[in-house]
Coordinates of C-alpha atoms in Angstrom, one line a residue:
M13 CA 128.0 -35.9 36.9
I14 CA 126.4 -33.9 39.9
N15 CA 123.4 -35.3 41.6
N16 CA 121.1 -32.3 41.7
S17 CA 119.0 -33.7 44.6
A18 CA 122.1 -34.5 46.7
F19 CA 123.6 -31.1 45.9
A20 CA 120.4 -29.3 46.9
K21 CA 120.2 -31.2 50.1
A22 CA 123.9 -30.4 50.9
F23 CA 123.4 -26.8 50.0
K24 CA 120.4 -26.5 52.3
H25 CA 122.4 -28.1 55.1
I26 CA 125.2 -25.6 54.6
I27 CA 122.8 -22.6 54.6
K28 CA 121.2 -23.9 57.8
R29 CA 124.6 -24.2 59.5
M30 CA 125.5 -20.7 58.2
K31 CA 122.3 -19.2 59.6
K32 CA 122.9 -20.9 63.0
T33 CA 126.5 -19.6 63.0
L34 CA 125.4 -16.1 62.1
Q35 CA 122.9 -16.2 64.9
I36 CA 125.5 -17.2 67.4
I37 CA 127.9 -14.5 66.1
A38 CA 125.1 -12.0 66.4
L39 CA 124.5 -13.1 69.9
L40 CA 128.2 -12.8 70.7
L41 CA 128.3 -9.3 69.2
A42 CA 125.3 -8.3 71.2
M43 CA 126.7 -9.7 74.4
T44 CA 130.0 -7.9 73.8
A45 CA 128.1 -4.6 73.1
L46 CA 126.3 -5.1 76.4
G47 CA 129.6 -5.7 78.3
Q48 CA 128.7 -9.3 79.1
S49 CA 131.2 -12.1 79.4
Q50 CA 132.6 -14.0 76.5
L51 CA 135.0 -16.9 76.0
P52 CA 138.6 -16.7 74.7
P53 CA 138.9 -17.2 70.9
V54 CA 140.1 -20.8 71.2
F55 CA 136.5 -21.7 72.0
D56 CA 134.0 -21.7 69.1
A57 CA 130.5 -20.2 68.8
A58 CA 128.9 -23.5 69.8
D59 CA 130.9 -23.4 73.1
L60 CA 129.7 -19.9 73.7
A61 CA 126.0 -20.8 73.0
N62 CA 126.2 -23.6 75.6
A63 CA 128.1 -21.6 78.2
T64 CA 126.5 -20.0 81.3
H65 CA 128.0 -16.8 82.5
S66 CA 127.9 -15.7 86.1
E67 CA 126.2 -12.4 86.8
M68 CA 128.2 -12.1 90.0
V69 CA 131.4 -10.4 90.8
K70 CA 134.0 -11.6 93.4
T71 CA 136.0 -9.5 95.8
Y72 CA 138.5 -10.8 98.3
L73 CA 138.3 -9.4 101.8
V74 CA 140.8 -9.7 104.7
P75 CA 139.4 -10.2 108.3
K76 CA 138.6 -7.2 110.4
Q77 CA 139.6 -8.8 113.7
I78 CA 140.5 -12.0 115.5
K79 CA 137.7 -12.9 117.8
W80 CA 139.2 -15.9 119.5
Q81 CA 142.3 -18.2 119.3
S82 CA 143.0 -21.4 121.2
D83 CA 146.5 -20.4 122.2
S84 CA 148.0 -17.0 123.1
S85 CA 151.4 -18.2 124.3
G86 CA 153.0 -18.1 120.9
T87 CA 153.7 -21.8 121.0
Y88 CA 151.0 -23.1 118.7
I89 CA 149.9 -20.0 116.9
K90 CA 152.3 -17.4 115.6
N91 CA 152.1 -14.1 113.6
E92 CA 148.2 -14.1 113.7
K93 CA 148.1 -10.3 113.1
T94 CA 149.4 -10.8 109.6
L95 CA 146.0 -12.2 108.6
L96 CA 144.5 -8.7 109.1
K97 CA 146.8 -7.1 106.5
K98 CA 146.1 -6.9 102.8
G99 CA 148.5 -9.1 100.8
N100 CA 149.4 -9.4 97.1
G101 CA 147.4 -12.5 96.5
Q102 CA 150.4 -14.6 95.4
V103 CA 152.3 -17.1 97.4
A104 CA 156.1 -17.1 97.0
V105 CA 159.1 -19.3 97.9
N106 CA 160.6 -16.6 100.1
D107 CA 157.6 -15.5 102.1
K108 CA 158.6 -14.7 105.7
G109 CA 156.7 -14.2 109.0
L110 CA 153.6 -16.0 107.9
F111 CA 150.7 -16.8 110.2
T112 CA 151.5 -20.3 111.5
L113 CA 149.5 -23.1 113.2
I114 CA 151.5 -25.8 115.0
S115 CA 150.1 -29.0 116.3
D116 CA 151.5 -31.7 118.5
D117 CA 150.1 -34.9 120.1
T118 CA 147.8 -33.0 122.4
Q119 CA 147.1 -29.6 120.7
R120 CA 145.2 -28.8 117.6
P121 CA 145.2 -25.0 117.4
G122 CA 142.4 -23.0 116.0
I123 CA 141.5 -19.3 115.3
L124 CA 138.2 -17.4 114.8
L125 CA 138.1 -14.6 112.3
D126 CA 135.6 -11.8 111.9
Y127 CA 135.0 -10.2 108.5
G128 CA 133.0 -7.4 109.9
R129 CA 129.6 -8.0 108.3
E130 CA 127.5 -10.7 106.8
I131 CA 128.6 -11.7 103.3
H132 CA 127.9 -14.5 100.7
G133 CA 130.7 -16.6 99.3
G134 CA 133.6 -18.7 100.6
V135 CA 137.2 -18.5 101.6
K136 CA 140.6 -18.6 99.9
I137 CA 143.4 -20.1 101.9
S138 CA 147.0 -19.7 100.7
M139 CA 149.8 -21.9 102.0
G140 CA 153.5 -21.2 102.1
I141 CA 156.4 -23.6 102.2
R142 CA 156.6 -26.3 104.9
P143 CA 158.7 -29.4 105.4
S144 CA 156.2 -31.8 104.0
K145 CA 154.8 -31.3 100.5
T146 CA 151.7 -33.4 101.2
P147 CA 148.4 -31.4 101.4
L148 CA 147.5 -30.1 104.8
K149 CA 144.1 -30.8 106.4
L150 CA 142.2 -27.9 107.9
R151 CA 138.8 -27.8 109.3
V152 CA 136.8 -24.7 108.3
R153 CA 133.6 -23.6 110.0
F154 CA 131.6 -20.7 108.6
G155 CA 129.1 -18.9 110.9
E156 CA 126.6 -16.1 110.7
S157 CA 127.3 -15.7 114.4
V158 CA 130.3 -16.4 116.6
S159 CA 128.4 -19.3 118.3
E160 CA 127.7 -20.9 114.9
A161 CA 131.3 -20.7 113.8
M162 CA 132.3 -22.2 117.1
S163 CA 129.7 -25.0 117.1
E164 CA 129.8 -28.7 116.5
M165 CA 127.3 -30.3 114.1
G166 CA 123.9 -31.4 115.3
G167 CA 123.0 -31.6 119.0
E168 CA 120.7 -29.2 120.7
S169 CA 122.1 -26.2 118.8
T170 CA 121.1 -27.9 115.5
A171 CA 124.1 -26.7 113.4
T172 CA 123.7 -28.2 110.0
N173 CA 125.3 -28.5 106.5
E174 CA 121.9 -28.2 104.8
H175 CA 121.6 -26.2 101.6
S176 CA 125.1 -24.9 101.9
L177 CA 128.2 -26.6 103.5
R178 CA 129.5 -24.6 106.4
D179 CA 131.5 -27.1 108.4
F180 CA 134.0 -29.4 106.7
V181 CA 137.6 -30.5 106.3
V182 CA 139.7 -29.3 103.3
E183 CA 143.2 -30.1 102.0
V184 CA 145.4 -27.1 101.3
P185 CA 148.3 -27.6 98.9
W186 CA 151.9 -27.0 99.6
L187 CA 152.9 -23.6 98.2
G188 CA 149.5 -23.0 96.7
S189 CA 145.9 -22.0 97.4
I190 CA 142.5 -23.4 97.7
E191 CA 139.1 -21.7 97.5
V192 CA 136.1 -23.4 99.1
G193 CA 132.6 -22.6 100.4
E194 CA 129.4 -21.0 99.1
T195 CA 127.3 -19.8 102.0
G196 CA 126.3 -16.9 104.1
F197 CA 128.7 -16.0 106.9
R198 CA 130.5 -13.3 108.8
F199 CA 132.8 -15.5 111.0
L200 CA 135.2 -18.2 110.1
R201 CA 137.0 -20.7 112.4
I202 CA 140.0 -22.6 111.1
D203 CA 141.5 -25.6 113.0
L204 CA 144.6 -27.7 112.3
V205 CA 143.2 -31.3 112.0
E206 CA 146.2 -33.6 112.3
A207 CA 149.0 -34.0 115.0
N208 CA 152.6 -32.9 114.5
Q209 CA 151.9 -30.5 111.6
T210 CA 153.1 -27.0 110.8
A211 CA 150.8 -24.8 108.7
P212 CA 152.5 -21.6 107.4
I213 CA 149.5 -19.7 106.0
K214 CA 149.9 -16.5 104.0
S215 CA 146.3 -15.4 103.9
V216 CA 142.7 -16.4 104.8
E217 CA 140.6 -14.1 102.6
A218 CA 136.8 -14.2 102.3
A219 CA 135.8 -14.6 98.7
F220 CA 132.7 -12.3 98.6
V221 CA 130.3 -13.1 95.7
Y222 CA 127.6 -10.6 94.9
R223 CA 126.0 -8.5 92.2
D224 CA 127.8 -5.2 91.4
L225 CA 124.8 -2.9 91.7
D226 CA 124.3 0.8 92.2
Y227 CA 122.1 1.8 95.1
L228 CA 119.8 4.1 93.1
G229 CA 117.5 4.7 96.1
S230 CA 118.7 6.3 99.3
F231 CA 117.4 7.4 102.7
E232 CA 119.0 9.8 105.2
S233 CA 117.2 11.3 108.2
S234 CA 118.1 13.1 111.4
D235 CA 117.9 9.6 113.1
P236 CA 121.1 7.5 112.4
R237 CA 119.3 4.4 113.7
L238 CA 116.6 4.6 111.0
N239 CA 119.3 5.3 108.4
E240 CA 121.1 2.2 109.4
I241 CA 117.9 0.1 109.4
W242 CA 117.1 1.3 105.9
M243 CA 120.5 0.4 104.6
T244 CA 120.6 -3.0 106.4
G245 CA 117.4 -4.0 104.8
A246 CA 118.7 -2.9 101.4
Y247 CA 121.9 -4.9 101.9
T248 CA 120.0 -8.0 103.1
V249 CA 118.1 -8.1 99.8
H250 CA 121.2 -7.3 97.8
L251 CA 123.0 -10.3 99.2
N252 CA 120.0 -12.5 98.2
M253 CA 120.1 -11.2 94.6
Q254 CA 122.2 -14.1 93.4
N255 CA 121.4 -16.0 90.1
Y256 CA 117.8 -15.8 91.3
L257 CA 116.1 -13.9 94.1
W258 CA 116.7 -16.1 97.2
D259 CA 115.1 -16.1 100.6
G260 CA 118.4 -16.5 102.5
I261 CA 122.1 -16.9 101.6
K262 CA 122.8 -19.6 104.2
R263 CA 119.4 -21.3 104.1
D264 CA 117.3 -22.0 102.1
R265 CA 118.9 -20.3 99.0
L266 CA 115.6 -20.9 97.1
V267 CA 113.0 -18.8 95.3
W268 CA 110.2 -18.7 97.8
V269 CA 107.5 -16.6 96.3
G270 CA 105.9 -15.2 99.5
D271 CA 109.4 -14.2 100.7
M272 CA 109.8 -12.3 97.4
H273 CA 107.1 -9.8 98.1
P274 CA 108.9 -7.7 100.7
E275 CA 112.1 -8.3 98.7
V276 CA 110.6 -7.0 95.5
M277 CA 109.2 -3.9 97.3
T278 CA 112.8 -3.3 98.5
I279 CA 114.2 -3.8 95.0
N280 CA 111.7 -1.3 93.7
T281 CA 112.9 1.1 96.3
V282 CA 116.7 0.6 96.1
F283 CA 117.6 -0.9 92.7
G284 CA 114.6 -0.1 90.5
D285 CA 113.6 -2.2 87.5
H286 CA 116.0 -5.2 87.8
D287 CA 115.5 -8.3 85.6
I288 CA 116.1 -10.7 88.6
V289 CA 112.5 -10.1 89.6
P290 CA 110.8 -11.2 86.3
K291 CA 113.4 -14.0 86.0
S292 CA 112.5 -15.3 89.5
L293 CA 108.7 -14.9 89.0
D294 CA 109.0 -16.8 85.7
L295 CA 111.0 -19.6 87.3
A296 CA 108.3 -20.0 90.0
R297 CA 105.6 -20.1 87.3
D298 CA 107.4 -22.7 85.2
Q299 CA 108.4 -24.9 88.1
H300 CA 104.8 -25.1 89.3
P301 CA 102.4 -25.8 86.5
L302 CA 98.7 -25.6 87.5
P303 CA 97.0 -26.9 89.5
Q304 CA 100.1 -26.9 91.7
W305 CA 100.4 -24.2 94.3
M306 CA 103.7 -22.3 94.2
N307 CA 106.2 -23.8 96.7
T308 CA 103.2 -26.1 97.6
I309 CA 101.6 -23.1 99.5
S310 CA 98.3 -21.6 98.3
S311 CA 99.1 -18.1 99.7
Y312 CA 102.4 -18.1 97.7
S313 CA 100.5 -18.4 94.5
M314 CA 98.5 -15.4 95.6
W315 CA 101.7 -13.5 96.4
W316 CA 102.9 -14.3 92.8
L317 CA 99.8 -12.4 91.5
L318 CA 100.2 -9.6 94.0
I319 CA 103.9 -9.1 93.1
H320 CA 102.9 -8.9 89.4
K321 CA 100.5 -6.1 90.2
N322 CA 103.1 -4.2 92.2
W323 CA 105.7 -4.7 89.5
Y324 CA 103.4 -3.3 86.9
D325 CA 102.4 -0.4 89.2
Y326 CA 106.1 0.6 89.6
H327 CA 107.5 -0.1 86.1
G328 CA 104.5 -0.2 83.7
D329 CA 105.9 -3.1 81.6
L330 CA 102.7 -4.1 79.8
A331 CA 104.4 -6.6 77.4
Y332 CA 105.7 -8.5 80.4
L333 CA 102.3 -8.5 82.1
K334 CA 100.7 -9.8 78.9
E335 CA 103.1 -12.8 79.0
Q336 CA 101.5 -14.0 82.2
E337 CA 97.9 -14.2 80.9
D338 CA 98.0 -17.9 80.1
Y339 CA 99.0 -18.7 83.7
M340 CA 97.4 -15.8 85.6
I341 CA 93.8 -16.3 84.4
P342 CA 93.6 -20.1 85.1
L343 CA 95.3 -19.4 88.5
L344 CA 92.7 -16.9 89.4
D345 CA 89.9 -19.3 88.2
Q346 CA 91.5 -22.0 90.3
L347 CA 91.5 -19.8 93.4
A348 CA 87.8 -19.0 92.8
T349 CA 87.0 -22.7 93.2
H350 CA 88.1 -22.5 96.8
I351 CA 85.2 -20.4 98.1
D352 CA 82.2 -22.0 99.8
E353 CA 78.5 -21.0 99.7
N354 CA 79.2 -18.7 102.7
N355 CA 81.9 -16.8 100.8
K356 CA 84.6 -18.3 103.0
E357 CA 87.9 -19.4 101.6
T358 CA 88.6 -23.1 101.6
L359 CA 92.1 -23.2 100.3
D360 CA 94.0 -26.4 100.4
G361 CA 97.7 -27.2 100.0
G362 CA 100.0 -25.5 102.5
R363 CA 97.8 -23.1 104.5
F364 CA 100.6 -20.7 105.5
L365 CA 101.0 -17.0 106.3
D366 CA 104.2 -17.0 108.4
W367 CA 105.6 -19.4 110.9
P368 CA 104.4 -17.7 114.2
T369 CA 100.7 -17.9 112.9
S370 CA 101.0 -21.5 111.7
T371 CA 99.7 -23.0 114.9
D372 CA 96.6 -20.7 115.0
P373 CA 93.9 -21.9 112.5
K374 CA 91.8 -18.8 113.1
A375 CA 94.6 -16.5 112.3
V376 CA 95.5 -18.5 109.2
H377 CA 91.9 -18.4 108.0
A378 CA 91.6 -14.7 108.7
G379 CA 94.8 -14.0 106.8
L380 CA 93.9 -16.2 103.8
Q381 CA 90.5 -14.7 103.6
A382 CA 92.1 -11.2 103.4
M383 CA 94.6 -12.3 100.9
M384 CA 91.9 -13.8 98.7
I385 CA 90.2 -10.4 98.6
M386 CA 93.5 -8.5 97.9
T387 CA 94.3 -11.1 95.2
F388 CA 91.0 -10.9 93.3
E389 CA 91.0 -7.1 93.5
A390 CA 94.5 -7.1 92.1
G391 CA 93.4 -9.6 89.5
S392 CA 90.5 -7.4 88.5
E393 CA 92.8 -4.4 88.1
M394 CA 95.3 -6.4 86.0
M395 CA 92.4 -7.6 83.7
E396 CA 91.4 -3.9 83.2
I397 CA 95.0 -3.1 82.2
L398 CA 95.0 -6.1 79.8
G399 CA 91.7 -5.0 78.3
R400 CA 89.8 -8.1 79.5
D401 CA 86.6 -6.4 80.6
Q402 CA 84.6 -9.5 81.4
L403 CA 87.3 -10.9 83.6
Q404 CA 87.8 -7.5 85.3
D405 CA 84.1 -7.6 86.3
K406 CA 84.2 -11.3 87.2
Y407 CA 87.1 -11.0 89.6
A408 CA 85.8 -7.7 91.1
K409 CA 82.5 -9.5 92.0
I410 CA 84.4 -12.4 93.6
A411 CA 86.3 -9.9 95.7
S412 CA 83.0 -8.4 96.8
R413 CA 81.6 -11.8 97.7
L414 CA 84.6 -12.6 99.8
K415 CA 84.2 -9.4 101.8
Q416 CA 80.8 -10.6 102.9
H417 CA 82.5 -13.2 105.2
L418 CA 84.2 -11.6 108.2
P419 CA 86.6 -14.0 110.1
E420 CA 86.1 -14.2 113.8
G421 CA 88.3 -14.9 116.7
N422 CA 91.6 -13.8 115.2
T423 CA 94.0 -12.1 117.7
S424 CA 97.3 -12.3 115.7
K425 CA 98.9 -9.1 114.5
Q426 CA 99.8 -10.6 111.2
A427 CA 96.3 -11.7 110.2
A428 CA 94.8 -8.5 111.6
A429 CA 97.1 -6.4 109.5
L430 CA 96.0 -8.2 106.3
M431 CA 92.4 -7.7 107.3
V432 CA 93.1 -4.0 107.5
L433 CA 94.8 -4.0 104.1
A434 CA 91.9 -5.9 102.6
D435 CA 89.4 -3.4 104.0
I436 CA 87.5 -5.9 106.1
A437 CA 88.6 -4.4 109.4
K438 CA 88.8 -0.8 110.6
A439 CA 92.4 0.3 110.6
K440 CA 92.3 2.6 113.7
T441 CA 90.5 0.0 115.8
I442 CA 92.8 -2.8 114.8
N443 CA 95.9 -0.6 115.4
K444 CA 94.8 0.3 118.9
K445 CA 93.4 -3.1 120.0
V446 CA 95.7 -5.6 118.2
L447 CA 98.8 -4.1 116.5
K448 CA 99.9 -1.9 119.4
K449 CA 99.1 -4.4 122.1
D450 CA 102.3 -5.4 124.1
G451 CA 104.5 -3.2 121.9
V452 CA 106.6 -5.2 119.4
E453 CA 106.0 -8.5 121.0
N454 CA 104.4 -11.2 118.9
M455 CA 105.7 -9.7 115.6
S456 CA 107.5 -11.5 112.8
T457 CA 110.2 -10.2 110.5
F458 CA 108.2 -11.3 107.4
Y459 CA 104.8 -10.0 108.3
G460 CA 106.2 -7.0 110.2
Y461 CA 106.1 -5.3 106.8
Y462 CA 102.3 -5.7 106.6
I463 CA 101.9 -4.6 110.2
L464 CA 103.7 -1.4 109.3
E465 CA 101.5 -1.0 106.2
A466 CA 98.4 -1.4 108.4
M467 CA 99.7 1.2 110.9
A468 CA 100.2 3.6 108.1
K469 CA 96.6 3.0 107.0
A470 CA 95.6 3.9 110.5
D471 CA 97.6 7.2 110.2
D472 CA 99.9 6.0 113.0
Y473 CA 103.1 6.9 111.2
T474 CA 104.9 7.9 114.4
G475 CA 103.9 4.6 116.1
A476 CA 105.2 2.6 113.0
I477 CA 108.5 4.5 113.1
D478 CA 108.9 3.6 116.8
V479 CA 108.2 -0.1 115.9
I480 CA 111.0 0.0 113.3
R481 CA 113.4 1.5 115.8
E482 CA 112.6 -1.0 118.5
Y483 CA 112.0 -4.2 116.6
W484 CA 114.4 -4.0 113.6
G485 CA 116.8 -1.9 115.7
G486 CA 116.8 -4.6 118.3
M487 CA 118.6 -6.9 115.9
L488 CA 121.2 -4.2 115.3
D489 CA 121.7 -3.9 119.0
L490 CA 122.6 -7.6 119.0
G491 CA 125.3 -7.2 116.3
A492 CA 123.2 -7.8 113.2
T493 CA 124.5 -6.5 109.9
T494 CA 121.6 -8.2 108.0
F495 CA 118.1 -8.9 109.1
W496 CA 116.9 -12.2 110.4
E497 CA 114.5 -15.0 109.5
D498 CA 112.7 -14.3 112.8
F499 CA 113.2 -12.2 115.9
N500 CA 111.6 -12.3 119.3
I501 CA 112.0 -9.1 121.4
K502 CA 111.6 -11.0 124.7
E503 CA 114.5 -13.3 123.8
A504 CA 116.6 -10.3 122.8
K505 CA 116.3 -8.8 126.3
I506 CA 118.0 -11.8 127.9
S507 CA 120.6 -12.6 125.3
G508 CA 124.1 -11.7 124.3
R509 CA 125.3 -10.4 120.9
I510 CA 125.9 -12.5 117.9
D511 CA 129.4 -11.1 117.4
E512 CA 130.6 -12.1 120.9
L513 CA 131.4 -15.4 122.5
P514 CA 128.7 -16.7 124.8
V515 CA 128.4 -14.7 128.0
K516 CA 127.8 -16.3 131.4
G517 CA 124.3 -15.4 132.7
K518 CA 123.0 -14.5 129.2
C519 CA 121.3 -16.7 126.6
D520 CA 122.7 -17.2 123.1
I521 CA 120.2 -15.5 120.8
H522 CA 121.3 -17.7 117.9
A523 CA 121.7 -21.1 119.5
D524 CA 119.2 -21.2 122.3
F525 CA 115.9 -20.2 120.6
G526 CA 113.8 -20.7 117.5
A527 CA 110.9 -22.8 116.4
F528 CA 109.4 -24.5 113.3
C529 CA 112.1 -24.6 110.6
Y530 CA 114.5 -22.2 112.4
V531 CA 115.5 -24.0 115.6
G532 CA 118.9 -22.9 117.0
L533 CA 121.7 -22.4 114.6
R534 CA 119.7 -23.5 111.6
H535 CA 118.1 -20.0 112.0
S536 CA 119.0 -17.8 109.0
L537 CA 120.5 -14.4 110.0
A538 CA 120.2 -12.9 106.5
H539 CA 116.7 -13.3 105.2
G540 CA 115.3 -11.1 102.5
W541 CA 111.7 -11.2 103.8
A542 CA 112.8 -9.1 106.8
S543 CA 113.7 -6.0 104.7
G544 CA 110.2 -4.4 104.9
P545 CA 111.3 -1.2 106.7
T546 CA 113.5 -0.2 103.7
A547 CA 110.5 0.0 101.4
W548 CA 108.2 1.4 104.1
L549 CA 110.5 4.3 105.2
S550 CA 110.9 5.4 101.6
Q551 CA 107.2 5.2 100.9
Y552 CA 105.8 6.8 104.1
V553 CA 108.6 8.9 105.6
L554 CA 110.4 10.1 102.5
G555 CA 106.8 10.0 101.1
V556 CA 107.2 8.4 97.6
N557 CA 104.0 6.8 96.4
V558 CA 104.2 5.4 92.8
S559 CA 101.1 5.0 90.6
N560 CA 99.8 5.1 87.1
A561 CA 102.2 2.4 85.8
G562 CA 105.2 4.3 87.2
D563 CA 104.3 7.5 85.3
T564 CA 103.2 9.3 88.5
V565 CA 104.7 9.8 92.0
T566 CA 102.7 11.4 94.8
I567 CA 104.9 13.0 97.5
D568 CA 103.3 12.6 101.0
P569 CA 105.9 12.6 103.8
H570 CA 105.4 11.8 107.4
L571 CA 108.4 12.8 109.4
G572 CA 107.1 12.1 112.9
D573 CA 109.8 13.3 115.3
L574 CA 112.4 13.7 112.6
D575 CA 113.9 17.1 111.8
Y576 CA 114.6 16.2 108.2
V577 CA 114.7 13.4 105.7
K578 CA 116.2 13.3 102.3
G579 CA 116.9 10.6 99.7
S580 CA 116.4 9.4 96.2
F581 CA 114.1 7.0 94.5
P582 CA 114.5 5.1 91.1
T583 CA 111.7 5.7 88.7
K584 CA 111.2 4.6 85.1
Y585 CA 112.3 8.1 84.0
G586 CA 115.4 8.3 86.2
I587 CA 116.3 9.2 89.8
L588 CA 113.9 11.4 91.8
K589 CA 115.7 13.3 94.5
I590 CA 113.8 14.6 97.6
T591 CA 114.6 16.7 100.7
H592 CA 112.1 17.4 103.5
Q593 CA 113.1 19.9 106.2
K594 CA 111.1 21.1 109.2
N595 CA 111.2 24.8 109.6
K596 CA 111.0 26.6 113.0
K597 CA 107.2 26.3 113.0
G598 CA 107.4 22.6 112.5
R599 CA 106.1 22.8 108.9
I600 CA 107.8 20.6 106.2
E601 CA 109.5 22.4 103.4
T602 CA 110.2 20.2 100.4
T603 CA 112.7 20.4 97.6
L604 CA 112.5 18.1 94.6
D605 CA 114.8 17.2 91.7
I606 CA 112.4 15.6 89.2
P607 CA 113.6 13.6 86.1
D608 CA 112.1 14.6 82.8
G609 CA 108.9 12.8 81.9
L610 CA 107.8 11.9 85.5
T611 CA 104.6 13.5 86.9
V612 CA 104.9 14.5 90.5
K613 CA 102.0 15.4 92.7
R614 CA 102.0 16.8 96.2

């Protein structure tokens, strides 16, 4: 006799399991349709549901050149040029003429390889046949500069293994391969560790890990230097678009929300509407429940709000903006509690703009006051978009109150630029007296973007273009292939290049300088917050100004001394293509290729 109750219970359990299985199968089919990774059929649907798929691709690169080797006599290092040739990726029992390191009681040979430009990833080392079948010990040292790859740990140069291992010993198998490392680097040094060993090495390939992305935006002008700067900024951010949007690929490899703002503006310019931005914004939100400040820094919580306004302005994703209401409104209300009776900000937590201003309380206050104004104005505008009329009015009034307090005594370019952007300082006056003082001295790679923005507001487009050429171009002159965490033009003038061994009579730009968190070789040479010129050149020189939730673009080019500029820009409707050419009379003639649905104004 069947127990109806037990039967019903079992039937419900079966139905529940079937529903879950069908959901997983639907997920699998959807992922397959989208071209996403799946597991081989020996794995079941539950395995798939619990799996995490990498969004990265991996490409193996051979070195471009050998920068240094400990022996050139042919005694301890043989056939080194074979490392520069593309192989077949497979070791074999009959490989001949392999690159070989040979050690004895006194010599431990080493070699320094240059992969041509900064990349993210590791290295794959393949070993041939040697007399002993025991694993062979090699020391590997990754470096963003030659001096970093040649360095010892610690000491005055402060080389570290923080955040990502870059200096360690590995064991390479006999007739096999090993792949190690996950860091930012361009240079790699390999040394034989033990005495009386022979290391026949077939290949030393960089394992380059990155997102396979189309560069939808572009920029080409009559000045090759500006073109290279635009692309270098784009590539710097591209490298930092890992599982989340990082600040740097060697250090810190974290989602720093302030750093994200220039990066997001570059993504808008080059890659368009990419889901890494909302994914990273949501991670920051969920990791820092209120009343915490994001990354412990009050200004970074404000940058989170400002990024959301920019993201909506460019892409018009109202549904995504609505998802933020439950966090955004309490955050704005929390910020409003940090204003005194004199309308002065009183923010707590980390009071931070950028590192160079961090020892100047007047600059920090001036910058935070300006940021509070910009944030509440953006908050008011977002409340209007969301149909929250009372909050729109409330936050607009708070912004007006904050404008009644004018910070005094600030002399920093960074804070002055924010005051211009917040409309509490006159753009032309600040540009003349502060921003242009001493040329590009006392700038920073992070807030350099806002200095350029303030110069544009002062109609000094030619001056801003010159700043880009000198300041960001100064990094290129020292061998940079990505832009740095910080850069001091005075130090650049007395230093050698990062892609050369230290030169007698010159300082080492990577090892000898730095302050705060970036002393010496701890300094990151691929930092996304330094990408500002990429977004700026597309907005003000190519002249693409996005508004109306991405539905409208206003074209307003400023060529300065350029003969022409052309490029493309990703919009919600497709790629906008633009060409500006100066005629014989110096007037700009413009040609546009406009995607259907996009409104373009001149």
